[in-house]
Coordinates of C-alpha atoms and ligand atoms in Angstrom, one line a residue:
X1 CA 13.9 -8.0 2.2
X2 CA 16.4 -5.3 1.1
X3 CA 16.3 -3.4 -2.2
X4 CA 20.0 -3.2 -3.0
X5 CA 20.1 -3.2 -6.8
X6 CA 21.5 0.2 -7.7
X7 CA 19.4 0.4 -10.9
X8 CA 16.2 0.2 -8.8
X9 CA 17.4 2.5 -6.1
X10 CA 18.4 5.1 -8.7
X11 CA 15.1 4.9 -10.5
X12 CA 12.9 5.5 -7.5
X13 CA 13.1 9.3 -7.1
X14 CA 12.0 9.9 -10.7
X15 CA 8.9 7.7 -10.0
X16 CA 8.1 9.8 -6.9
X17 CA 8.8 6.7 -4.7
X18 CA 10.6 7.0 -1.4
X19 CA 12.6 4.0 -0.1
X20 CA 12.3 3.5 3.7
X21 CA 14.9 0.8 4.5
X22 CA 14.3 -1.8 7.2
X23 CA 10.9 -0.5 8.3
X24 CA 9.4 -2.3 11.3
X25 CA 5.9 -3.4 10.4
X26 CA 5.2 -3.7 14.1
X27 CA 5.1 0.1 14.1
X28 CA 2.7 0.2 11.1
X29 CA 0.1 -2.2 12.3
X30 CA -2.5 -1.8 15.0
X31 CA -1.5 -5.1 16.5
X32 CA 2.1 -3.9 17.0
X33 CA 3.4 -7.2 15.6
X34 CA 5.6 -7.9 12.6
X35 CA 9.2 -8.0 11.4
X36 CA 11.1 -5.6 9.2
X37 CA 11.5 -5.0 5.5
X38 CA 12.1 -2.2 3.0
X39 CA 9.0 0.0 2.4
X40 CA 8.3 1.9 -0.8
X41 CA 6.1 5.0 -0.2
X42 CA 4.3 5.9 -3.4
X43 CA 3.3 9.5 -4.1
X44 CA 2.0 9.2 -7.7
X45 CA -0.6 6.6 -8.8
X46 CA 0.6 6.8 -12.4
X47 CA 4.1 5.5 -11.4
X48 CA 2.8 2.2 -10.1
X49 CA 3.0 0.2 -13.3
X50 CA 6.6 1.2 -13.8
X51 CA 7.5 0.6 -10.2
X52 CA 6.0 -2.9 -10.4
X53 CA 7.8 -3.7 -13.7
X54 CA 11.1 -2.7 -12.0
X55 CA 10.4 -5.0 -9.0
X56 CA 9.2 -7.9 -11.2
X57 CA 12.3 -7.5 -13.4
X58 CA 14.5 -8.3 -10.3
X59 CA 12.1 -10.9 -8.9
X60 CA 11.4 -8.8 -5.8
X61 CA 8.1 -9.9 -4.3
X62 CA 5.9 -7.2 -2.8
X63 CA 2.7 -6.7 -0.8
X64 CA 0.4 -3.7 -0.6
X65 CA 0.0 -2.2 2.9
X66 CA -3.1 -0.1 3.7
X67 CA -3.6 1.3 7.3
X68 CA -2.3 -2.0 8.9
X69 CA -5.4 -2.2 11.1
X70 CA -6.6 -5.7 10.1
X71 CA -3.3 -7.3 9.6
X72 CA -1.1 -9.9 11.4
X73 CA 2.4 -9.8 10.0
X74 CA 5.1 -12.5 10.6
X75 CA 8.2 -12.1 12.7
X76 CA 11.8 -11.5 11.7
X77 CA 13.2 -10.5 8.3
X78 CA 10.3 -10.5 5.9
X79 CA 10.7 -12.1 2.5
X80 CA 8.9 -9.3 0.5
X81 CA 9.0 -5.6 0.3
X82 CA 6.0 -3.4 1.2
X83 CA 4.3 -0.8 -1.0
X84 CA 2.2 1.9 0.6
X85 CA 0.4 4.9 -0.8
X86 CA 1.3 8.3 0.6
X87 CA -1.9 10.4 1.1
X88 CA -2.2 13.4 -1.2
X89 CA -3.5 16.7 0.0
X90 CA -6.4 17.2 -0.3
X91 CA -7.4 13.5 0.0
X92 CA -11.2 14.1 0.0
X93 CA -12.9 16.2 -2.6
X94 CA -16.7 16.7 -2.4
X95 CA -19.1 17.5 -5.2
X96 CA -22.8 17.5 -4.3
X97 CA -23.5 14.1 -2.8
X98 CA -20.3 12.6 -4.2
X99 CA -17.0 12.2 -2.3
X100 CA -13.9 11.4 -4.3
X101 CA -11.5 9.9 -1.7
X102 CA -7.9 8.7 -2.0
X103 CA -7.4 5.1 -0.9
X104 CA -4.7 6.3 1.6
X105 CA -7.2 8.7 3.4
X106 CA -7.9 7.9 7.0
X107 CA -11.3 6.2 7.3
X108 CA -12.4 8.1 10.5
X109 CA -11.3 11.4 9.1
X110 CA -13.3 10.7 6.0
X111 CA -16.4 9.9 8.0
X112 CA -16.1 13.2 10.0
X113 CA -15.1 15.4 7.1
X114 CA -18.2 14.2 5.1
X115 CA -20.4 14.6 8.2
X116 CA -19.3 18.2 8.6
X117 CA -20.4 18.8 5.1
X118 CA -23.8 17.3 5.8
X119 CA -23.1 13.9 4.1
X120 CA -24.0 10.9 6.2
X121 CA -24.5 7.1 5.9
X122 CA -21.1 6.1 7.3
X123 CA -21.8 6.8 11.0
X124 CA -21.3 3.1 11.9
X125 CA -17.7 3.2 10.7
X126 CA -16.6 5.8 13.2
X127 CA -13.9 4.3 15.4
X128 CA -12.9 1.7 12.9
X129 CA -9.2 2.3 12.4
X130 CA -7.5 2.1 8.9
X131 CA -7.7 3.7 5.5
X132 CA -10.5 4.1 3.0
X133 CA -8.6 1.6 0.7
X134 CA -8.5 -1.1 3.4
X135 CA -12.2 -0.5 4.3
X136 CA -13.1 -0.8 0.6
X137 CA -11.1 -4.0 0.0
X138 CA -12.8 -5.9 2.8
X139 CA -16.1 -4.1 2.7
X140 CA -15.8 -2.8 6.3
X141 CA -19.0 -2.5 8.2
X142 CA -20.6 -2.1 11.6
X143 CA -23.9 -1.4 13.2
X144 CA -26.0 -2.4 10.2
X145 CA -24.1 -0.6 7.5
X146 CA -21.2 -1.4 5.1
X147 CA -19.1 0.9 3.0
X148 CA -19.9 -1.1 -0.2
X149 CA -23.4 0.4 -0.2
X150 CA -22.0 3.8 -1.0
X151 CA -19.4 2.9 -3.6
X152 CA -20.1 4.2 -7.1
X153 CA -16.6 4.0 -8.7
X154 CA -13.2 2.6 -7.8
X155 CA -9.9 3.4 -9.3
X156 CA -7.4 0.5 -8.9
X157 CA -4.2 -1.0 -10.1
X158 CA -4.9 -4.6 -11.4
X159 CA -1.9 -6.7 -11.0
X160 CA -3.4 -9.3 -13.3
X161 CA -3.7 -6.9 -16.3
X162 CA -0.9 -4.7 -15.0
X163 CA -3.1 -1.7 -15.7
X164 CA -4.9 1.0 -13.9
X165 CA -8.6 0.4 -14.2
X166 CA -11.8 2.2 -13.2
X167 CA -14.7 0.0 -12.1
X168 CA -18.3 1.1 -11.6
X169 CA -20.0 0.2 -8.4
X170 CA -22.2 -2.4 -10.1
X171 CA -19.1 -4.2 -11.4
X172 CA -18.0 -5.0 -7.9
X173 CA -19.7 -7.4 -5.5
X174 CA -19.7 -6.4 -1.8
X175 CA -20.6 -9.1 0.6
X176 CA -20.1 -9.5 4.4
X177 CA -16.4 -8.6 4.9
X178 CA -15.7 -9.8 1.4
X179 CA -15.4 -8.2 -2.1
X180 CA -14.8 -9.3 -5.6
X181 CA -11.4 -7.5 -5.8
X182 CA -8.4 -9.9 -6.4
X183 CA -6.0 -10.2 -3.5
X184 CA -3.3 -8.4 -5.5
X185 CA -5.5 -5.5 -6.7
X186 CA -4.3 -2.2 -5.2
X187 CA -7.1 0.2 -4.3
X188 CA -6.2 3.8 -5.4
X189 CA -9.3 6.0 -5.1
X190 CA -13.1 5.7 -4.6
X191 CA -16.1 7.7 -5.4
X192 CA -18.8 7.5 -2.7
X193 CA -22.3 8.7 -3.0
X194 CA -23.6 9.7 0.4
X195 CA -27.1 10.7 1.6
X196 CA -27.6 14.3 2.6
X197 CA -28.2 14.7 6.3
X198 CA -27.8 17.7 8.7
X199 CA -24.5 17.5 10.6
X200 CA -26.2 17.5 14.1
X201 CA -28.2 14.5 13.1
X202 CA -25.1 12.6 11.8
X203 CA -23.2 13.6 15.0
X204 CA -26.0 12.0 17.1
X205 CA -25.5 8.7 15.1
X206 CA -21.8 8.9 15.5
X207 CA -22.0 9.4 19.2
X208 CA -24.3 6.4 19.6
X209 CA -22.0 4.1 17.6
X210 CA -19.0 5.5 19.5
X211 CA -20.6 4.7 22.9
X212 CA -21.6 1.2 21.8
X213 CA -18.1 0.5 20.6
X214 CA -16.5 1.9 23.7
X215 CA -18.7 -0.3 25.9
X216 CA -18.0 -3.5 24.1
X217 CA -14.6 -3.4 22.5
X218 CA -11.0 -3.0 23.9
X219 CA -10.3 0.3 22.1
X220 CA -7.2 1.4 24.0
X221 CA -5.4 -1.9 23.4
X222 CA -3.3 -3.1 20.4
X223 CA -5.6 -5.3 18.3
X224 CA -6.6 -6.0 14.7
X225 CA -10.3 -5.7 15.5
X226 CA -12.3 -9.0 15.2
X227 CA -10.0 -11.9 14.5
X228 CA -12.7 -14.2 13.0
X229 CA -15.7 -13.5 10.8
X230 CA -19.1 -14.2 12.3
X231 CA -20.5 -17.5 11.0
X232 CA -24.0 -17.1 9.5
X233 CA -26.5 -16.3 12.2
X234 CA -24.0 -16.5 15.1
X235 CA -21.4 -14.4 16.8
X236 CA -17.8 -15.6 17.0
X237 CA -17.2 -13.4 20.1
X238 CA -20.1 -14.9 21.9
X239 CA -19.0 -18.5 21.2
X240 CA -15.5 -17.9 22.4
X241 CA -16.9 -16.1 25.5
X242 CA -19.2 -19.0 26.2
X243 CA -16.2 -21.3 26.2
X244 CA -14.7 -19.2 29.0
X245 CA -11.7 -18.3 26.9
X246 CA -11.5 -14.5 27.7
X247 CA -8.1 -13.8 29.1
X248 CA -6.6 -17.0 27.6
X249 CA -3.0 -16.2 26.5
X250 CA 0.0 -17.4 24.6
X251 CA 2.8 -15.1 25.8
X252 CA 1.6 -11.6 25.4
X253 CA -1.1 -12.6 22.9
X254 CA -4.4 -12.6 24.8
X255 CA -8.1 -13.0 24.2
X256 CA -9.6 -9.7 25.3
X257 CA -11.5 -9.6 28.6
X258 CA -13.9 -7.1 27.0
X259 CA -14.7 -8.8 23.7
X260 CA -13.7 -12.4 23.0
X261 CA -13.3 -11.9 19.2
X262 CA -10.6 -9.3 19.8
X263 CA -7.2 -10.7 20.5
X264 CA -4.8 -8.2 21.9
X265 CA -1.1 -7.7 22.1
X266 CA -0.7 -6.9 25.8
X267 CA 3.1 -6.4 25.6
X268 CA 5.6 -7.9 23.3
X269 CA 3.6 -10.6 21.5
X270 CA 5.2 -12.3 18.5
X271 CA 3.3 -13.4 15.4
X272 CA 4.0 -16.9 16.5
X273 CA 2.3 -16.3 19.9
X274 CA -0.7 -14.7 18.2
X275 CA -1.0 -17.5 15.5
X276 CA -0.8 -20.2 18.2
X277 CA -3.5 -18.5 20.2
X278 CA -5.8 -18.1 17.2
X279 CA -5.3 -21.7 16.1
X280 CA -6.0 -22.9 19.7
X281 CA -9.2 -20.9 20.0
X282 CA -10.4 -22.0 16.6
X283 CA -9.9 -25.6 17.5
X284 CA -11.8 -25.2 20.8
X285 CA -14.7 -23.6 18.9
X286 CA -14.8 -26.3 16.3
X287 CA -14.7 -29.1 19.0
X288 CA -17.5 -27.5 21.0
X289 CA -19.8 -26.0 18.4
X290 CA -18.8 -27.9 15.2
X291 CA -18.1 -24.5 13.5
X292 CA -14.9 -23.8 11.7
X293 CA -14.3 -20.1 12.1
X294 CA -13.0 -18.1 9.1
X295 CA -10.3 -15.6 9.6
X296 CA -11.3 -11.9 9.3
X297 CA -7.8 -10.8 10.0
X298 CA -5.4 -10.9 7.1
X299 CA -2.2 -12.9 7.8
X300 CA 1.1 -12.2 6.0
X301 CA 3.2 -15.0 7.4
X302 CA 5.6 -15.8 4.5
Ligands
EPU401 N1 -20.8 -11.2 22.9 C1 -20.6 -11.9 24.0 N2 -19.3 -11.9 24.5 C2 -18.3 -11.3 23.8 C3 -18.5 -10.6 22.7 C4 -19.8 -10.5 22.2 O1 -21.4 -12.5 24.6 O2 -17.1 -11.4 24.3 C5 -22.2 -11.1 22.5 C6 -22.8 -9.6 22.6 O3 -23.2 -9.4 23.9 C7 -23.8 -9.6 21.6 C8 -23.3 -10.5 20.5 O4 -22.3 -11.3 21.1 O5 -25.0 -10.1 22.1 C9 -22.7 -9.7 19.3 O6 -21.6 -8.9 19.8 P1 -21.3 -7.5 19.2 O7 -22.5 -6.6 19.1 O8 -20.1 -7.0 19.8 O9 -21.0 -7.8 17.7 P2 -20.1 -8.9 17.0 O10 -20.9 -9.7 16.1 O11 -19.2 -9.5 18.0 C10 -19.7 -7.4 14.9 C11 -18.5 -7.1 14.0 C12 -17.7 -6.0 14.5 C13 -18.6 -4.7 14.7 C14 -19.8 -5.1 15.6 C15 -20.8 -3.9 15.6 C16 -17.7 -9.1 12.9 C17 -16.8 -10.3 13.0 N3 -17.7 -8.3 14.0 O12 -19.2 -7.9 16.1 O13 -16.7 -5.7 13.6 O14 -17.8 -3.7 15.2 O15 -20.5 -6.2 15.1 O16 -21.5 -3.8 14.4 O17 -18.4 -9.0 11.9 C18 -14.4 -6.1 12.9 O18 -14.9 -6.2 11.8 O19 -13.2 -6.2 13.1 C19 -15.4 -5.8 14.0 C20 -15.0 -5.7 15.2

């Protein structure tokens, strides 16, 4: 979608918003799939309500993009514009055991920055691509930990009330790959409380998680991480593997040979290819195991 209304275009600089016309989302997502649309890069949180009023006034639909690492975007000209936070500098400020982190901060960099300052707890998240905001929204986790355990406060823009709000940790529920945030809430910043740990000890944990991840996941390939959530008490990857579906493909969309819950873009896969592959695998799992797998990947296909 193009933003062509001169009134909107003229108002953007004063709001600290940069218009990036016809941005390819294939280049902003770890799957390397997705069509094009206008992107609005936001440098000031306080400008968000005015920006959204402007867009709503012209009935321009929008979506919030984080790090694009858990996202499957549709093909072609996209029928909405994309809003993305630009990361301020510094994007992480430490005070005692608290880390105040901007939503646009890179997750891996946050884990290592905190580690170097003797703050641990998030070792399992090393190697998970994306931003702090994205990790927060879906309660990213791995190797027995989840980010929600460390969240004490979240600053967000609530589309429903059209206001910036600050929620305390106990006002938010964090479950397995799910939170109580509304789909159109925009994460802005988070305050984490992390346990003190000497850096060498954290580093040991980080190395162990890194090795496990490297051994079991296709890290060098374009993917969105796990496509499906694990059903209670089972592993989606193991079920897909047991059906012999590793390597199954639709065009360049392929079930990874290394981990069957990772679907990779091995070349020029389209969203249509990937969605067809996902639907096919889901159907096979349902037929054989009687389990309807739930998507973990977020799909923006309209
Ligand atoms: N397995 C297979 N074949 C496969 C994949 C896995 O037999 O192709 C078996 C493994 O051998 C193991 C079991 O299934 O016995 C579980 O596999 P793994 O340890 O890789 O964990 P997972 O349940 O597949 C979950 C998360 C990952 C996270 C890892 C490590 C989900 C959907 N997946 O994977 O998260 O990195 O544990 O904690 O919750 C993600 O969220 O995108 C993601 C990749």
